Short mmCIF file of C-alpha atoms in Angstrom, two decimals:
data_model
loop_
_atom_site.label_atom_id
_atom_site.label_comp_id
_atom_site.label_asym_id
_atom_site.label_seq_id
_atom_site.Cartn_x
_atom_site.Cartn_y
_atom_site.Cartn_z
CA UNK A 26 65.60 -5.30 53.12
CA UNK A 27 64.22 -4.43 56.53
CA UNK A 28 61.10 -5.77 58.18
CA UNK A 29 59.21 -2.71 56.95
CA UNK A 30 59.93 -3.35 53.28
CA UNK A 31 62.25 -2.38 50.49
CA UNK A 32 61.65 1.37 50.81
CA UNK A 33 62.56 2.14 54.39
CA UNK A 34 61.81 5.49 55.96
CA UNK A 35 63.86 7.67 58.18
CA UNK A 36 62.72 10.61 60.28
CA UNK A 37 63.80 14.18 59.74
CA UNK A 38 63.17 16.82 62.34
CA UNK A 39 60.49 19.44 61.61
CA UNK A 40 60.04 21.41 64.77
CA UNK A 41 58.60 19.16 67.43
CA UNK A 42 57.21 16.65 64.93
CA UNK A 43 58.99 14.06 62.88
CA UNK A 44 58.20 13.66 59.20
CA UNK A 45 59.24 10.28 57.79
CA UNK A 46 60.60 10.21 54.26
CA UNK A 47 61.87 7.31 52.18
CA UNK A 48 65.62 6.95 52.56
CA UNK A 49 66.04 5.99 48.88
CA UNK A 50 64.47 9.20 47.51
CA UNK A 51 67.31 11.28 46.12
CA UNK A 52 65.35 14.19 44.62
CA UNK A 53 64.38 17.17 46.75
CA UNK A 54 60.63 17.67 47.17
CA UNK A 55 59.17 20.80 45.63
CA UNK A 56 56.89 21.40 48.60
CA UNK A 57 57.87 21.86 52.22
CA UNK A 58 56.37 19.60 54.89
CA UNK A 59 52.79 20.50 55.74
CA UNK A 60 51.84 21.65 52.24
CA UNK A 61 50.03 18.37 51.58
CA UNK A 62 48.76 15.70 53.97
CA UNK A 63 51.71 13.92 55.63
CA UNK A 64 50.39 10.41 54.85
CA UNK A 65 49.98 11.25 51.18
CA UNK A 66 53.35 13.04 51.12
CA UNK A 67 55.16 10.05 52.63
CA UNK A 68 53.59 7.63 50.17
CA UNK A 69 54.19 9.96 47.22
CA UNK A 70 57.89 10.02 48.11
CA UNK A 71 57.95 6.23 48.00
CA UNK A 72 56.28 6.29 44.58
CA UNK A 73 58.76 8.92 43.35
CA UNK A 74 61.62 6.70 44.42
CA UNK A 75 60.16 3.67 42.64
CA UNK A 76 59.45 5.57 39.39
CA UNK A 77 62.90 7.13 39.49
CA UNK A 78 64.42 3.67 40.00
CA UNK A 79 62.55 2.35 36.92
CA UNK A 80 63.85 5.32 34.96
CA UNK A 81 62.85 6.95 31.69
CA UNK A 82 61.96 3.89 29.64
CA UNK A 83 59.78 2.76 26.76
CA UNK A 84 56.52 3.41 28.61
CA UNK A 85 57.41 7.03 29.33
CA UNK A 86 58.54 7.68 25.75
CA UNK A 87 55.31 6.21 24.43
CA UNK A 88 53.47 8.49 26.84
CA UNK A 89 55.49 11.46 25.58
CA UNK A 90 54.01 10.74 22.14
CA UNK A 91 50.39 10.01 23.04
CA UNK A 92 50.16 12.78 25.64
CA UNK A 93 51.56 15.08 22.97
CA UNK A 94 48.43 14.37 20.93
CA UNK A 95 46.57 16.48 23.50
CA UNK A 96 48.94 19.40 22.94
CA UNK A 97 48.43 18.90 19.19
CA UNK A 98 44.62 19.07 19.54
CA UNK A 99 44.80 22.06 21.88
CA UNK A 100 46.82 23.90 19.23
CA UNK A 101 44.88 22.85 16.12
CA UNK A 102 41.29 23.41 17.16
CA UNK A 103 41.44 26.84 18.86
CA UNK A 104 43.56 28.02 15.90
CA UNK A 105 40.93 26.65 13.52
CA UNK A 106 38.48 29.39 14.45
CA UNK A 107 40.86 31.94 12.98
CA UNK A 108 41.81 29.80 9.97
CA UNK A 109 38.23 29.36 8.74
CA UNK A 110 36.88 32.73 9.88
CA UNK A 111 37.13 34.65 6.62
CA UNK A 112 35.63 32.03 4.24
CA UNK A 113 32.90 31.12 6.75
CA UNK A 114 31.89 34.78 7.15
CA UNK A 115 31.80 35.04 3.35
CA UNK A 116 29.33 32.16 3.14
CA UNK A 117 27.13 32.56 6.22
CA UNK A 118 27.26 36.38 6.63
CA UNK A 119 27.55 36.76 10.41
CA UNK A 120 29.59 38.85 12.82
CA UNK A 121 32.95 37.04 12.90
CA UNK A 122 33.77 37.13 16.65
CA UNK A 123 30.68 35.05 17.43
CA UNK A 124 32.42 31.98 15.99
CA UNK A 125 35.35 32.38 18.37
CA UNK A 126 32.90 33.01 21.21
CA UNK A 127 31.10 29.69 20.60
CA UNK A 128 34.35 27.71 20.48
CA UNK A 129 35.69 29.37 23.63
CA UNK A 130 32.50 28.66 25.59
CA UNK A 131 33.02 24.97 24.79
CA UNK A 132 36.67 25.17 25.78
CA UNK A 133 35.66 26.78 29.08
CA UNK A 134 33.15 24.06 29.96
CA UNK A 135 35.64 21.36 28.96
CA UNK A 136 38.37 22.81 31.17
CA UNK A 137 36.09 22.88 34.21
CA UNK A 138 34.49 19.47 33.64
CA UNK A 139 37.55 17.39 32.74
CA UNK A 140 40.06 19.25 34.92
CA UNK A 141 38.08 18.81 38.13
CA UNK A 142 36.66 15.47 37.04
CA UNK A 143 39.95 13.66 36.50
CA UNK A 144 40.74 14.07 40.21
CA UNK A 145 37.43 12.37 41.01
CA UNK A 146 36.98 9.46 38.62
CA UNK A 147 40.61 9.18 37.52
CA UNK A 148 42.83 10.18 34.62
CA UNK A 149 42.47 7.18 32.31
CA UNK A 150 39.02 7.66 30.83
CA UNK A 151 39.34 11.44 30.68
CA UNK A 152 42.60 11.00 28.77
CA UNK A 153 40.84 9.02 26.02
CA UNK A 154 37.37 10.58 25.83
CA UNK A 155 38.54 14.18 25.34
CA UNK A 156 40.38 13.43 22.10
CA UNK A 157 37.49 11.27 20.82
CA UNK A 158 35.00 14.13 21.26
CA UNK A 159 37.27 16.52 19.38
CA UNK A 160 37.62 14.17 16.41
CA UNK A 161 33.95 13.23 16.09
CA UNK A 162 32.54 16.75 16.35
CA UNK A 163 35.34 18.16 14.21
CA UNK A 164 34.23 15.86 11.41
CA UNK A 165 30.57 16.69 11.98
CA UNK A 166 31.23 20.44 11.89
CA UNK A 167 32.47 20.12 8.32
CA UNK A 168 28.94 19.33 7.18
CA UNK A 169 27.34 22.38 8.80
CA UNK A 170 24.61 23.96 6.63
CA UNK A 171 24.49 27.26 8.52
CA UNK A 172 26.27 29.31 11.17
CA UNK A 173 24.12 28.13 14.11
CA UNK A 174 24.96 24.48 13.39
CA UNK A 175 28.65 25.23 12.92
CA UNK A 176 28.88 27.26 16.13
CA UNK A 177 27.02 24.58 18.11
CA UNK A 178 29.22 21.74 16.86
CA UNK A 179 32.40 23.74 17.51
CA UNK A 180 31.17 24.43 21.05
CA UNK A 181 30.75 20.68 21.70
CA UNK A 182 34.14 20.07 20.06
CA UNK A 183 35.55 22.59 22.54
CA UNK A 184 34.11 20.51 25.38
CA UNK A 185 36.57 17.77 24.42
CA UNK A 186 39.52 19.96 23.48
CA UNK A 187 39.22 22.02 26.66
CA UNK A 188 40.07 18.97 28.76
CA UNK A 189 43.15 17.87 26.85
CA UNK A 190 45.87 19.92 28.52
CA UNK A 191 44.53 19.77 32.11
CA UNK A 192 44.32 15.98 31.93
CA UNK A 193 47.29 15.16 29.68
CA UNK A 194 49.83 17.22 31.59
CA UNK A 195 48.69 15.60 34.86
CA UNK A 196 48.99 12.13 33.32
CA UNK A 197 52.48 12.73 31.95
CA UNK A 198 53.84 14.24 35.15
CA UNK A 199 52.38 11.37 37.22
CA UNK A 200 54.44 8.77 35.31
CA UNK A 201 57.71 10.52 34.44
CA UNK A 202 60.75 10.31 36.80
CA UNK A 203 61.59 13.50 38.65
CA UNK A 204 64.89 13.73 36.77
CA UNK A 205 62.96 14.07 33.49
CA UNK A 206 60.20 16.51 34.46
CA UNK A 207 61.72 19.05 32.06
CA UNK A 208 60.27 16.95 29.23
CA UNK A 209 56.90 18.42 30.12
CA UNK A 210 58.22 21.68 28.68
CA UNK A 211 59.46 19.98 25.51
CA UNK A 212 56.02 18.40 25.06
CA UNK A 213 55.01 21.80 23.68
CA UNK A 214 56.76 20.69 20.47
CA UNK A 215 53.43 19.00 19.73
CA UNK A 216 51.67 22.34 20.15
CA UNK A 217 54.05 23.87 17.61
CA UNK A 218 53.57 20.93 15.23
CA UNK A 219 49.82 21.37 15.57
CA UNK A 220 50.07 24.99 14.47
CA UNK A 221 52.24 24.00 11.54
CA UNK A 222 50.03 21.10 10.40
CA UNK A 223 46.80 23.10 10.65
CA UNK A 224 48.27 26.01 8.70
CA UNK A 225 49.91 23.74 6.13
CA UNK A 226 46.65 21.87 5.47
CA UNK A 227 44.63 25.10 5.40
CA UNK A 228 46.93 26.79 2.88
CA UNK A 229 45.99 24.84 -0.29
CA UNK A 230 42.42 24.08 0.80
CA UNK A 231 41.36 27.61 1.71
CA UNK A 232 43.35 29.19 -1.12
CA UNK A 233 41.96 26.94 -3.86
CA UNK A 234 38.45 26.05 -2.68
CA UNK A 235 37.04 29.33 -1.34
CA UNK A 236 34.96 32.17 -2.69
CA UNK A 237 37.02 35.24 -3.62
CA UNK A 238 37.49 37.65 -0.73
CA UNK A 239 34.92 40.41 -0.77
CA UNK A 240 32.52 38.51 -3.06
CA UNK A 241 28.84 39.49 -2.73
CA UNK A 242 27.55 35.93 -3.14
CA UNK A 243 29.17 32.73 -1.90
CA UNK A 244 27.56 29.31 -2.27
CA UNK A 245 28.50 26.08 -0.51
CA UNK A 246 29.78 24.51 -3.74
CA UNK A 247 32.14 27.44 -4.31
CA UNK A 248 33.35 27.49 -0.71
CA UNK A 249 34.25 23.91 0.28
CA UNK A 250 37.80 24.67 1.46
CA UNK A 251 36.98 25.25 5.13
CA UNK A 252 34.84 22.09 5.13
CA UNK A 253 37.67 20.04 3.66
CA UNK A 254 39.89 21.45 6.38
CA UNK A 255 37.49 20.34 9.12
CA UNK A 256 37.13 16.87 7.59
CA UNK A 257 40.91 16.50 7.38
CA UNK A 258 41.70 17.69 10.90
CA UNK A 259 38.74 15.79 12.37
CA UNK A 260 39.90 12.56 10.74
CA UNK A 261 43.46 13.19 11.88
CA UNK A 262 42.29 13.71 15.47
CA UNK A 263 40.29 10.48 15.40
CA UNK A 264 43.37 8.63 14.16
CA UNK A 265 45.39 9.98 17.09
CA UNK A 266 42.62 8.91 19.47
CA UNK A 267 42.68 5.40 17.98
CA UNK A 268 46.43 5.15 18.64
CA UNK A 269 45.83 6.23 22.24
CA UNK A 270 42.95 3.87 22.84
CA UNK A 271 43.90 0.72 20.91
CA UNK A 272 47.72 0.78 20.77
CA UNK A 273 49.01 2.31 24.01
CA UNK A 274 48.10 0.67 27.36
CA UNK A 275 47.51 3.68 29.60
CA UNK A 276 47.33 2.69 33.26
CA UNK A 277 45.60 4.68 35.97
CA UNK A 278 47.87 7.17 37.73
CA UNK A 279 49.53 5.57 40.78
CA UNK A 280 49.52 8.93 42.56
CA UNK A 281 45.77 9.23 41.99
CA UNK A 282 45.29 5.70 43.35
CA UNK A 283 47.39 6.42 46.43
CA UNK A 284 45.35 9.59 46.99
CA UNK A 285 42.26 7.39 47.19
CA UNK A 286 43.90 4.90 49.52
CA UNK A 287 44.17 2.18 46.84
CA UNK A 288 47.78 1.27 47.58
CA UNK A 289 47.69 -2.24 46.12
CA UNK A 290 46.43 -0.96 42.75
CA UNK A 291 49.10 1.76 42.71
CA UNK A 292 51.85 -0.81 43.32
CA UNK A 293 50.42 -3.05 40.58
CA UNK A 294 50.58 -0.13 38.11
CA UNK A 295 54.22 0.62 38.98
CA UNK A 296 55.08 -3.06 38.53
CA UNK A 297 53.38 -3.14 35.11
CA UNK A 298 55.32 -0.05 34.02
CA UNK A 299 58.57 -1.72 35.07
CA UNK A 300 57.61 -4.82 33.11
CA UNK A 301 56.72 -2.71 30.04
CA UNK A 302 60.16 -1.09 30.29
CA UNK A 303 61.88 -4.47 30.54
CA UNK A 304 63.05 -3.94 34.11
CA UNK A 305 61.88 -4.67 37.66
CA UNK A 306 60.90 -2.72 40.74
CA UNK A 307 61.34 -3.57 44.40
CA UNK A 308 58.17 -1.68 45.35
CA UNK A 309 55.65 -3.64 47.41
CA UNK A 310 52.38 -2.72 49.09
CA UNK A 311 54.02 -2.91 52.51
CA UNK A 312 56.41 -0.11 51.50
CA UNK A 313 53.49 2.28 51.09
CA UNK A 314 51.82 0.98 54.21
CA UNK A 315 55.03 1.41 56.20
CA UNK A 316 55.37 5.02 55.02
CA UNK A 317 51.80 5.81 56.08
CA UNK A 318 52.06 4.00 59.40
CA UNK A 319 55.28 5.83 60.25
CA UNK A 320 53.45 9.14 59.87
CA UNK A 321 50.47 8.00 61.91
CA UNK A 322 52.66 6.67 64.69
CA UNK A 323 54.26 10.11 64.99
CA UNK A 324 50.86 11.60 65.82
CA UNK A 325 48.52 11.00 68.71
CA UNK A 326 45.92 8.32 68.02
CA UNK A 327 42.94 10.57 67.28
CA UNK A 328 44.88 12.86 64.95
CA UNK A 329 46.20 9.83 63.11
CA UNK A 330 42.70 8.48 62.58
CA UNK A 331 41.57 11.83 61.19
CA UNK A 332 44.51 11.86 58.76
CA UNK A 333 43.63 8.37 57.55
CA UNK A 334 40.00 9.33 56.94
CA UNK A 335 40.98 12.44 54.99
CA UNK A 336 43.22 10.36 52.74
CA UNK A 337 40.47 7.88 51.94
CA UNK A 338 38.00 10.65 51.04
CA UNK A 339 40.31 12.53 48.71
CA UNK A 340 38.46 11.71 45.49
CA UNK A 341 34.86 12.21 46.62
CA UNK A 342 33.13 15.06 44.77
CA UNK A 343 33.65 17.80 47.34
CA UNK A 344 35.65 21.01 47.55
CA UNK A 345 38.57 19.09 49.10
CA UNK A 346 40.63 19.18 45.89
CA UNK A 347 40.20 22.94 45.58
CA UNK A 348 40.97 23.47 49.27
CA UNK A 349 44.10 21.35 48.85
CA UNK A 350 45.49 23.94 46.41
CA UNK A 351 45.24 26.61 49.12
CA UNK A 352 46.41 24.45 52.04
CA UNK A 353 49.15 26.87 53.16
CA UNK A 354 49.62 30.61 52.55
CA UNK A 355 52.59 29.91 50.25
CA UNK A 356 50.71 27.35 48.18
CA UNK A 357 47.64 29.61 48.08
CA UNK A 358 49.79 32.48 46.78
CA UNK A 359 51.32 30.21 44.14
CA UNK A 360 47.93 28.91 42.99
CA UNK A 361 46.42 32.40 42.86
CA UNK A 362 49.30 33.78 40.79
CA UNK A 363 49.10 30.87 38.33
CA UNK A 364 45.36 31.41 37.83
CA UNK A 365 45.98 35.12 37.27
CA UNK A 366 48.82 34.42 34.83
CA UNK A 367 46.75 32.03 32.77
CA UNK A 368 43.87 34.49 32.72
CA UNK A 369 45.73 37.50 31.40
CA UNK A 370 47.83 35.49 28.93
CA UNK A 371 44.66 33.75 27.75
CA UNK A 372 42.99 37.09 27.10
CA UNK A 373 46.00 38.47 25.27
CA UNK A 374 46.72 35.43 23.14
CA UNK A 375 43.12 34.61 22.25
CA UNK A 376 42.43 38.18 21.25
CA UNK A 377 45.50 38.21 19.02
CA UNK A 378 45.63 34.65 17.64
CA UNK A 379 41.93 34.34 16.87
CA UNK A 380 42.08 37.27 14.49
CA UNK A 381 45.65 36.98 13.22
CA UNK A 382 44.65 35.67 9.76
CA UNK A 383 42.18 38.54 9.47
CA UNK A 384 44.84 41.01 10.58
CA UNK A 385 47.30 39.66 8.02
CA UNK A 386 44.68 39.82 5.29
CA UNK A 387 43.43 43.31 6.13
CA UNK A 388 46.94 44.72 6.48
CA UNK A 389 47.91 42.88 3.32
CA UNK A 390 45.04 44.57 1.51
CA UNK A 391 46.64 47.90 2.23
CA UNK A 392 49.90 46.56 0.84
CA UNK A 393 48.21 45.05 -2.22
CA UNK A 394 48.74 41.32 -1.44
CA UNK A 395 45.73 40.17 0.56
CA UNK A 396 44.98 36.90 -1.27
CA UNK A 397 44.12 33.74 0.63
CA UNK A 398 47.25 32.19 -0.83
CA UNK A 399 49.56 34.81 0.69
CA UNK A 400 47.67 34.91 4.00
CA UNK A 401 47.81 31.15 4.60
CA UNK A 402 51.34 30.86 3.24
CA UNK A 403 52.31 33.31 5.97
CA UNK A 404 50.50 31.15 8.53
CA UNK A 405 52.65 28.18 7.49
CA UNK A 406 55.80 30.27 7.85
CA UNK A 407 54.72 31.27 11.36
CA UNK A 408 54.11 27.59 12.19
CA UNK A 409 57.61 26.60 11.05
CA UNK A 410 59.22 29.40 13.05
CA UNK A 411 57.50 28.28 16.25
CA UNK A 412 58.85 24.71 16.28
CA UNK A 413 62.41 25.41 17.55
CA UNK A 414 60.99 27.36 20.49
CA UNK A 415 59.97 24.17 22.30
CA UNK A 416 63.53 22.81 22.29
CA UNK A 417 64.98 26.14 23.42
CA UNK A 418 62.44 26.24 26.25
CA UNK A 419 63.37 22.70 27.33
CA UNK A 420 67.02 23.73 27.51
CA UNK A 421 66.43 27.06 29.27
CA UNK A 422 64.28 25.71 32.12
CA UNK A 423 67.15 23.49 33.32
CA UNK A 424 69.74 26.27 33.43
CA UNK A 425 71.02 27.40 36.85
CA UNK A 426 69.81 30.82 37.99
CA UNK A 427 67.18 30.78 35.22
CA UNK A 428 64.87 27.79 35.69
CA UNK A 429 61.16 27.88 34.93
CA UNK A 430 60.46 31.28 36.46
CA UNK A 431 63.37 33.01 34.75
CA UNK A 432 62.56 31.51 31.37
CA UNK A 433 58.95 32.58 31.76
CA UNK A 434 59.54 36.07 33.05
CA UNK A 435 62.69 37.88 31.94
CA UNK A 436 62.46 40.42 29.17
CA UNK A 437 65.92 40.14 27.61
CA UNK A 438 68.04 37.62 25.71
CA UNK A 439 66.34 34.30 25.03
CA UNK A 440 63.58 34.77 27.58
CA UNK A 441 60.13 34.81 26.12
CA UNK A 442 57.36 36.85 27.68
CA UNK A 443 59.01 40.25 27.41
CA UNK A 444 60.03 39.60 23.81
CA UNK A 445 56.62 38.17 22.98
CA UNK A 446 55.02 41.45 24.00
CA UNK A 447 57.73 43.50 22.34
CA UNK A 448 57.22 41.76 19.00
CA UNK A 449 53.48 42.33 19.25
CA UNK A 450 54.03 46.04 19.74
CA UNK A 451 56.61 46.12 16.96
CA UNK A 452 54.14 44.64 14.46
CA UNK A 453 52.20 47.92 14.53
CA UNK A 454 55.16 49.66 12.90
CA UNK A 455 55.06 47.45 9.79
CA UNK A 456 54.82 49.35 6.53
CA UNK A 457 54.89 46.31 4.26
CA UNK A 458 53.43 42.82 4.41
CA UNK A 459 56.92 41.31 4.66
CA UNK A 460 57.75 43.53 7.63
CA UNK A 461 54.51 42.51 9.31
CA UNK A 462 55.34 38.86 8.67
CA UNK A 463 58.82 39.35 10.12
CA UNK A 464 57.51 40.81 13.37
CA UNK A 465 54.93 38.04 13.63
CA UNK A 466 57.68 35.45 13.17
CA UNK A 467 59.42 36.89 16.22
CA UNK A 468 56.16 36.71 18.13
CA UNK A 469 55.52 33.10 17.06
CA UNK A 470 58.99 31.95 18.13
CA UNK A 471 58.95 33.54 21.57
CA UNK A 472 55.29 32.80 22.31
CA UNK A 473 55.98 29.10 21.77
CA UNK A 474 58.71 29.30 24.42
CA UNK A 475 56.29 31.14 26.71
CA UNK A 476 53.56 28.55 26.34
CA UNK A 477 55.97 25.64 26.62
CA UNK A 478 57.11 26.85 30.04
CA UNK A 479 53.64 27.88 31.18
CA UNK A 480 52.16 24.48 30.30
CA UNK A 481 54.96 22.78 32.28
CA UNK A 482 55.33 24.92 35.39
CA UNK A 483 51.62 24.93 36.21
CA UNK A 484 51.11 21.17 36.82
CA UNK A 485 54.51 21.00 38.53
CA UNK A 486 53.33 23.53 41.12
CA UNK A 487 50.23 21.52 42.07
CA UNK A 488 50.28 18.44 44.36
CA UNK A 489 49.52 15.33 42.26
CA UNK A 490 46.35 14.39 44.15
CA UNK A 491 44.90 17.83 43.27
CA UNK A 492 46.75 18.36 39.99
CA UNK A 493 43.81 17.85 37.68
CA UNK A 494 41.77 20.37 39.66
CA UNK A 495 44.63 22.88 39.62
CA UNK A 496 45.09 22.43 35.89
CA UNK A 497 41.34 22.81 35.48
CA UNK A 498 41.31 26.10 37.43
CA UNK A 499 44.14 27.62 35.41
CA UNK A 500 42.64 26.39 32.13
CA UNK A 501 39.27 27.77 33.22
CA UNK A 502 40.85 31.17 33.79
CA UNK A 503 42.35 31.28 30.31
CA UNK A 504 39.07 30.05 28.77
CA UNK A 505 37.00 32.65 30.65
CA UNK A 506 39.19 35.39 29.23
CA UNK A 507 39.11 33.57 25.92
CA UNK A 508 35.35 34.19 25.98
CA UNK A 509 35.89 37.84 26.85
CA UNK A 510 38.34 38.35 23.97
CA UNK A 511 35.81 37.97 21.11
CA UNK A 512 33.34 40.13 23.05
CA UNK A 513 35.99 42.85 23.08
CA UNK A 514 36.56 42.23 19.39
CA UNK A 515 32.85 42.79 18.71
CA UNK A 516 33.22 46.37 19.86
CA UNK A 517 36.81 47.04 18.76
CA UNK A 518 37.97 48.07 15.32
CA UNK A 519 40.13 45.14 14.27
CA UNK A 520 41.53 47.11 11.34
CA UNK A 521 43.48 49.20 13.83
CA UNK A 522 46.37 48.13 16.05
CA UNK A 523 44.23 48.22 19.23
CA UNK A 524 44.10 44.41 19.75
CA UNK A 525 47.88 44.29 19.34
CA UNK A 526 48.46 47.01 21.93
CA UNK A 527 46.15 45.30 24.42
CA UNK A 528 47.76 41.89 23.86
CA UNK A 529 51.33 43.19 24.09
CA UNK A 530 50.69 45.13 27.28
CA UNK A 531 49.02 42.19 29.00
CA UNK A 532 51.78 39.73 28.09
CA UNK A 533 54.56 42.04 29.27
CA UNK A 534 52.63 42.50 32.54
CA UNK A 535 52.43 38.73 32.89
CA UNK A 536 56.22 38.58 32.82
CA UNK A 537 56.38 40.70 35.96
CA UNK A 538 53.77 38.53 37.69
CA UNK A 539 55.76 35.36 36.92
CA UNK A 540 58.67 36.67 39.01
CA UNK A 541 56.42 36.60 42.09
CA UNK A 542 55.83 32.83 41.97
CA UNK A 543 57.14 31.41 45.30
CA UNK A 544 58.28 28.01 43.97
CA UNK A 545 60.99 27.10 41.44
CA UNK A 546 60.54 23.49 40.25
CA UNK A 547 64.00 23.13 38.65
CA UNK A 548 65.88 20.24 40.26
CA UNK A 549 62.96 19.27 42.50
CA UNK A 550 60.46 16.41 42.27
CA UNK A 551 56.76 17.11 42.17
CA UNK A 552 54.63 15.09 44.56
#
């Protein structure tokens, strides 16, 4: 140990300036020097070294489970709008896309509020409150006496659900060692499980407790299936929240704390994680202080003071977190492409997924098998098919010459976006319900790979101190287009293949955009 502490720093040349980095950090940083503030970057490297030294232990595996609850909720509740659409329209007699519109408005507000907010007041409370809101208002929605009440409650539910992925992905990435960042991709297994559980629960409830399709009258007593579904999923979500809140001790993100200049609290968190894992850490407050002081000493006095002030203001409610995502031309290009990607994929997927049960039922009617039983049985099959995609995605993103960008973009072999769009187009050729189901199985499998990679690469490409804001911006983009999708559906003939053509074209276009991303996170540590 030197006089500076356990995590010494050494200088590496960067033009005329010297940028100190911790000598014990083995992973390569994702960002080049100058992308984030040098004081924050130096301290983040020290934190990376300490978390890597602790390793992937019990705390991180617990977090893999409880953070996955957010993926589960983000899958279940947006899908719910499609699952209950037909029986709810039968009972309340309204224009179907308005239900999806209400839910997506809530999701949009939630993405903005929680995504930007968790960089201001911290990750911990956002992590717990979002799931609680989803559970409470999911239960309440089951008692809705009319469409206005149902739409309003689903909109408030969306306020909670919309914050799950922006917050949960930031939390997980802040605590996991750089060598295990690929697990963020595999977290999408929870998204696949959510689809499966929601469809599996809906199958018997909607099939056995709903008015017959096409019935002229439909009373509440005859149509309890969708209510039972909301009660079940709402109770399940509350149970998951209880596990998060009462069982798992979530600590505040050390990277968030360092971004606010609270070094002692950040060190205390890392020490508690080590203790939870049954190990120790050599990290001390003076290690972080030494890293920051080494940067400041490399600058002239006035510039160093300015850098210190910027660091201490990093979580005040200003535009600083948004500006930080556009700090350099390369980072600005990366952030802009991610927002664009999320937007067009959000439009395509929301337009398609929100009305998939209706599409299956209406196409099935032409084939003579449009019962609720067959429709929701097919939904369960699609849920099962999607599960293996998460594991394939986790394997593919670590392959040389493929990585995150290749897995997201290429249109051949095991790579998802091209095949996702291709299977959507192919579904228009179906001449039997089984053929339609087969094409949709291909779509479900590859779209789960696509989303698994997209959910992982986005937070990896944002600096940790601005990660919640970046996640919020990308989630906002997909929610904005999620609002546009049902508006399009209001004026489109859903009994034709038009929504499929639009969705397929947009997703294939997204594959080309993904190739333009300037960063490849494989083998590099996010800071």
